[in-house]
Amino acid sequence: MKFDLEDTIAAIATAPGEAGIGIVRISGPASLTIADKVFRPRSARMPSHCKGFSVHYGWIVGGGEKKKIDEALLTVMRGPKSYTREDVVEISCHGGTVALRAVLDLALEGGCRLAHPGEFTKRAFLNGRIDLSQAEAVLDIIRAKTDSALKIGIQQLQGILSRELHKIRETLLGTLAQFEASIDFPEEEPSQVNPDEALPVLKALQKKLGAILEEAAHGRLYREGISTVICGRPNVGKSSLLNALLKQERSIVTPLAGTTRDTIEEIIDIKGIPIRIVDTAGIVEPKDLVERKAVQRTKRYIDTADLAILVFDGSRHLSSADNLLTEKLLKKNKAVIAVINKMDLKQKIERSRILKKIDSVISLSAKKIKNIDTLEEAIVSLVHKGKICIPESILTSNMRHIQGLRAVQRHIHEAVVSLQEKLSLEFVAHHIKDALGRLDEISGAKFSEDLLDTIFSEFCIGK
Ligand code: GDP
């Protein structure tokens, strides 16, 4: 496998747009030589003569007569004590696209190439500074939408998951060694595997993996949020409810254009859980093509949502359209909260009939912002009770871990069954080896180029 580690790479590491400061990052064997070409320090010492972890004031210069391009601070980090374990130079210059672009162009002219997305982090992985699950944590941190998601990302970056997996690996290796000794030297009494000893060890690992998986599912939820759809027939107050939720809570992303013109996905932070919420069209019987399309989209949203909030108008009797929507929704077998809106008006709705079908019914007023927090508490409580199941179709970094861990768990289970059924030791050893193989895929001790491409292509350039 060729990974171009001998190249020196450069990229703008800060977000595009106007800013006080922007950073161009350079990593690789020629970083310091390039810095010598483009940087004029105020002191006499050229970057290639500077110690690691030192910062220097000066000017970025370019062209034949070495014209001053921008004022800058240059940070020198010498490998292996750097993000990528290579020599790294970071040029902090003025933010803004033109200044940064000019500095980056000079660096490229100086003898490096533009970095691919995530290439700095990929190098940190290939050079052994972090394992794959830690590299993925970097992405999670960049993308964190709430404080809780950030905390989970930081924990993973610090290697908490890696250390747990390492311990499991060590135990499996120890057990495997015993089995292999018994297979190779069956006549030697002391090395014989004692199933009474091996069984509890494997069972304890199963339990440990179960706990990690449970936490991983929770972490995934905090990272990706719960996709929520607000449905109900027209005029019950769906848009008003979405607005009320947005007013009450910090909106993480202000109107992020959805895939279609008539739907907008908003993300709100409810007690640390990102709730991705869409307001749907609410048409029951489409009258024309446009409406039919809107109904189809609503159906798709409902199908993929983790949670549905079904809104009724409390000031009216239940209608056949309400009943039809309720029936359709309940068939989907997903978490549903019923909201009786317009509690400020005289109530006519048959609440008990809704309660017969849906456990969680909340009266509120979207317009008067009353009881919105009760709805929020109901959402959080569903999450904590594990009533919201997250579909597994979305492939994320964390999903990769979950699938890998499940496979490890399965192989260990097979090893346990083989032991209990007193099958030949080769069987048991085979299952343990499979479990070890899957563990190594999670940490990246064993990886394919395709897997790396998939993971790092999700990164931004400069990370
Ligand atoms: P949607 O079609 O379901 O999205 O409904 P809207 O949010 O557009 O609301 C329909 C109408 O009901 C609007 O005139 C709102 O002002 C009104 N409305 C929404 N919520 C309340 C409420 O809590 N109380 C009262 N009295 N009116 C409400």
Short mmCIF file of C-alpha atoms in Angstrom, two decimals, residues 159-329:
data_model
loop_
_atom_site.label_atom_id
_atom_site.label_comp_id
_atom_site.label_asym_id
_atom_site.label_seq_id
_atom_site.Cartn_x
_atom_site.Cartn_y
_atom_site.Cartn_z
CA GLY A 159 -8.45 6.77 23.74
CA ILE A 160 -11.01 5.56 26.23
CA LEU A 161 -12.57 3.19 23.71
CA SER A 162 -9.14 2.21 22.39
CA ARG A 163 -7.94 1.26 25.86
CA GLU A 164 -11.04 -0.83 26.55
CA LEU A 165 -10.59 -2.64 23.26
CA HIS A 166 -6.92 -3.14 23.98
CA LYS A 167 -7.74 -4.85 27.27
CA ILE A 168 -10.23 -7.14 25.54
CA ARG A 169 -7.62 -7.94 22.92
CA GLU A 170 -5.00 -8.84 25.53
CA THR A 171 -7.41 -11.18 27.30
CA LEU A 172 -8.40 -12.85 24.03
CA LEU A 173 -4.76 -13.26 23.02
CA GLY A 174 -3.95 -14.87 26.38
CA THR A 175 -6.85 -17.29 26.04
CA LEU A 176 -5.95 -18.07 22.45
CA ALA A 177 -2.35 -18.84 23.46
CA GLN A 178 -3.62 -21.41 25.96
CA PHE A 179 -5.83 -23.06 23.37
CA GLU A 180 -3.08 -23.18 20.80
CA ALA A 181 -0.67 -24.71 23.29
CA SER A 182 -3.21 -27.43 24.06
CA ILE A 183 -3.78 -28.06 20.35
CA ASP A 184 -0.04 -28.20 19.55
CA PHE A 185 1.09 -30.15 22.60
CA PRO A 186 -1.93 -32.13 23.74
CA GLU A 187 0.21 -34.51 25.81
CA GLU A 188 1.71 -31.79 28.00
CA GLU A 189 -0.47 -31.67 31.04
CA PRO A 190 0.25 -28.16 32.41
CA SER A 191 -0.53 -26.31 29.20
CA GLN A 192 -3.90 -28.01 28.85
CA VAL A 193 -6.76 -25.61 28.64
CA ASN A 194 -9.17 -25.89 31.46
CA PRO A 195 -12.64 -25.08 30.05
CA ASP A 196 -13.81 -24.28 33.56
CA GLU A 197 -11.32 -21.43 33.61
CA ALA A 198 -11.66 -20.27 30.01
CA LEU A 199 -15.45 -20.13 30.07
CA PRO A 200 -15.86 -17.43 32.75
CA VAL A 201 -13.14 -15.34 31.07
CA LEU A 202 -14.97 -15.40 27.75
CA LYS A 203 -18.31 -14.76 29.41
CA ALA A 204 -16.91 -11.73 31.22
CA LEU A 205 -15.71 -10.40 27.86
CA GLN A 206 -19.20 -10.87 26.44
CA LYS A 207 -20.60 -8.82 29.28
CA LYS A 208 -18.00 -6.10 28.84
CA LEU A 209 -18.75 -5.87 25.12
CA GLY A 210 -22.46 -5.63 25.88
CA ALA A 211 -21.78 -2.64 28.13
CA ILE A 212 -19.59 -0.93 25.54
CA LEU A 213 -22.23 -1.47 22.86
CA GLU A 214 -24.92 -0.01 25.04
CA GLU A 215 -22.83 3.09 25.59
CA ALA A 216 -21.96 3.31 21.92
CA ALA A 217 -25.62 3.39 20.96
CA HIS A 218 -26.15 6.19 23.45
CA GLY A 219 -23.14 8.07 22.11
CA ARG A 220 -24.41 7.76 18.59
CA LEU A 221 -27.64 9.31 19.61
CA TYR A 222 -25.88 12.29 21.14
CA ARG A 223 -23.72 12.66 18.09
CA GLU A 224 -26.32 12.38 15.38
CA GLY A 225 -29.42 13.41 17.14
CA ILE A 226 -32.90 12.11 16.85
CA SER A 227 -34.67 12.67 13.63
CA THR A 228 -38.10 13.92 14.48
CA VAL A 229 -41.04 14.64 12.28
CA ILE A 230 -43.99 16.84 13.19
CA CYS A 231 -47.16 15.61 11.55
CA GLY A 232 -50.85 16.32 11.72
CA ARG A 233 -53.56 17.59 9.43
CA PRO A 234 -53.41 21.17 8.13
CA ASN A 235 -53.95 24.04 10.57
CA VAL A 236 -53.49 22.07 13.77
CA GLY A 237 -50.43 24.21 14.50
CA LYS A 238 -47.43 22.22 13.27
CA SER A 239 -45.42 25.21 12.08
CA SER A 240 -46.35 27.10 15.22
CA LEU A 241 -45.08 24.19 17.30
CA LEU A 242 -41.79 24.08 15.45
CA ASN A 243 -41.42 27.83 15.98
CA ALA A 244 -42.25 27.49 19.66
CA LEU A 245 -39.59 24.80 20.08
CA LEU A 246 -37.10 27.00 18.27
CA LYS A 247 -37.97 29.98 20.44
CA GLN A 248 -37.59 28.02 23.61
CA GLU A 249 -34.31 26.38 22.69
CA ARG A 250 -31.19 27.43 20.94
CA SER A 251 -31.42 26.54 17.30
CA ILE A 252 -28.18 24.91 16.32
CA VAL A 253 -28.52 25.47 12.64
CA THR A 254 -30.72 28.27 11.44
CA PRO A 255 -32.94 27.20 8.56
CA LEU A 256 -30.83 24.62 6.90
CA ALA A 257 -32.42 24.08 3.53
CA GLY A 258 -33.88 20.62 3.45
CA THR A 259 -33.79 18.43 0.41
CA THR A 260 -36.98 20.04 -0.77
CA ARG A 261 -38.31 23.54 -0.92
CA ASP A 262 -41.30 22.98 1.30
CA THR A 263 -39.50 21.32 4.18
CA ILE A 264 -36.89 22.76 6.45
CA GLU A 265 -34.81 20.76 8.87
CA GLU A 266 -33.90 22.50 12.08
CA ILE A 267 -31.65 21.19 14.80
CA ILE A 268 -32.39 22.08 18.38
CA ASP A 269 -30.54 21.14 21.52
CA ILE A 270 -32.82 19.66 24.15
CA LYS A 271 -30.86 18.87 27.30
CA GLY A 272 -27.80 18.01 25.27
CA ILE A 273 -29.61 15.81 22.77
CA PRO A 274 -29.65 17.16 19.23
CA ILE A 275 -33.17 16.93 17.86
CA ARG A 276 -33.34 17.17 14.09
CA ILE A 277 -36.82 18.25 13.37
CA VAL A 278 -38.89 18.62 10.21
CA ASP A 279 -42.32 20.11 9.84
CA THR A 280 -44.33 18.26 7.21
CA ALA A 281 -47.03 19.29 4.79
CA GLY A 282 -49.87 17.48 6.57
CA ILE A 283 -52.04 16.91 3.54
CA VAL A 284 -54.17 13.83 3.82
CA GLU A 285 -55.87 13.74 0.45
CA PRO A 286 -53.77 15.38 -2.27
CA LYS A 287 -55.71 17.43 -4.81
CA ASP A 288 -53.06 17.86 -7.45
CA LEU A 289 -49.61 16.75 -8.51
CA VAL A 290 -47.80 19.26 -6.30
CA GLU A 291 -49.72 18.10 -3.27
CA ARG A 292 -49.19 14.47 -4.20
CA LYS A 293 -45.46 15.06 -4.28
CA ALA A 294 -45.62 16.80 -0.89
CA VAL A 295 -47.47 13.79 0.53
CA GLN A 296 -44.84 11.44 -0.84
CA ARG A 297 -42.09 13.49 0.79
CA THR A 298 -43.94 13.57 4.09
CA LYS A 299 -44.26 9.81 3.90
CA ARG A 300 -40.52 9.47 3.35
CA TYR A 301 -39.76 11.72 6.31
CA ILE A 302 -42.12 9.75 8.51
CA ASP A 303 -40.57 6.48 7.36
CA THR A 304 -37.05 7.52 8.25
CA ALA A 305 -37.80 9.48 11.44
CA ASP A 306 -36.93 8.07 14.85
CA LEU A 307 -39.76 9.95 16.54
CA ALA A 308 -43.07 11.37 15.34
CA ILE A 309 -44.92 14.20 17.06
CA LEU A 310 -48.54 13.95 16.03
CA VAL A 311 -50.36 17.23 16.50
CA PHE A 312 -54.13 17.63 17.07
CA ASP A 313 -56.20 20.79 17.35
CA GLY A 314 -57.69 20.71 20.85
CA SER A 315 -60.38 23.22 19.98
CA ARG A 316 -61.99 20.82 17.51
CA HIS A 317 -63.47 17.36 17.62
CA LEU A 318 -61.36 14.52 16.33
CA SER A 319 -61.82 14.31 12.59
CA SER A 320 -61.58 11.40 10.20
CA ALA A 321 -58.34 12.94 8.90
CA ASP A 322 -56.90 12.87 12.44
CA ASN A 323 -57.89 9.23 12.80
CA LEU A 324 -56.47 8.29 9.43
CA LEU A 325 -53.11 9.91 10.23
CA THR A 326 -53.00 8.24 13.65
CA GLU A 327 -53.67 4.81 12.15
CA LYS A 328 -51.05 5.31 9.45
CA LEU A 329 -48.46 6.44 11.96
#
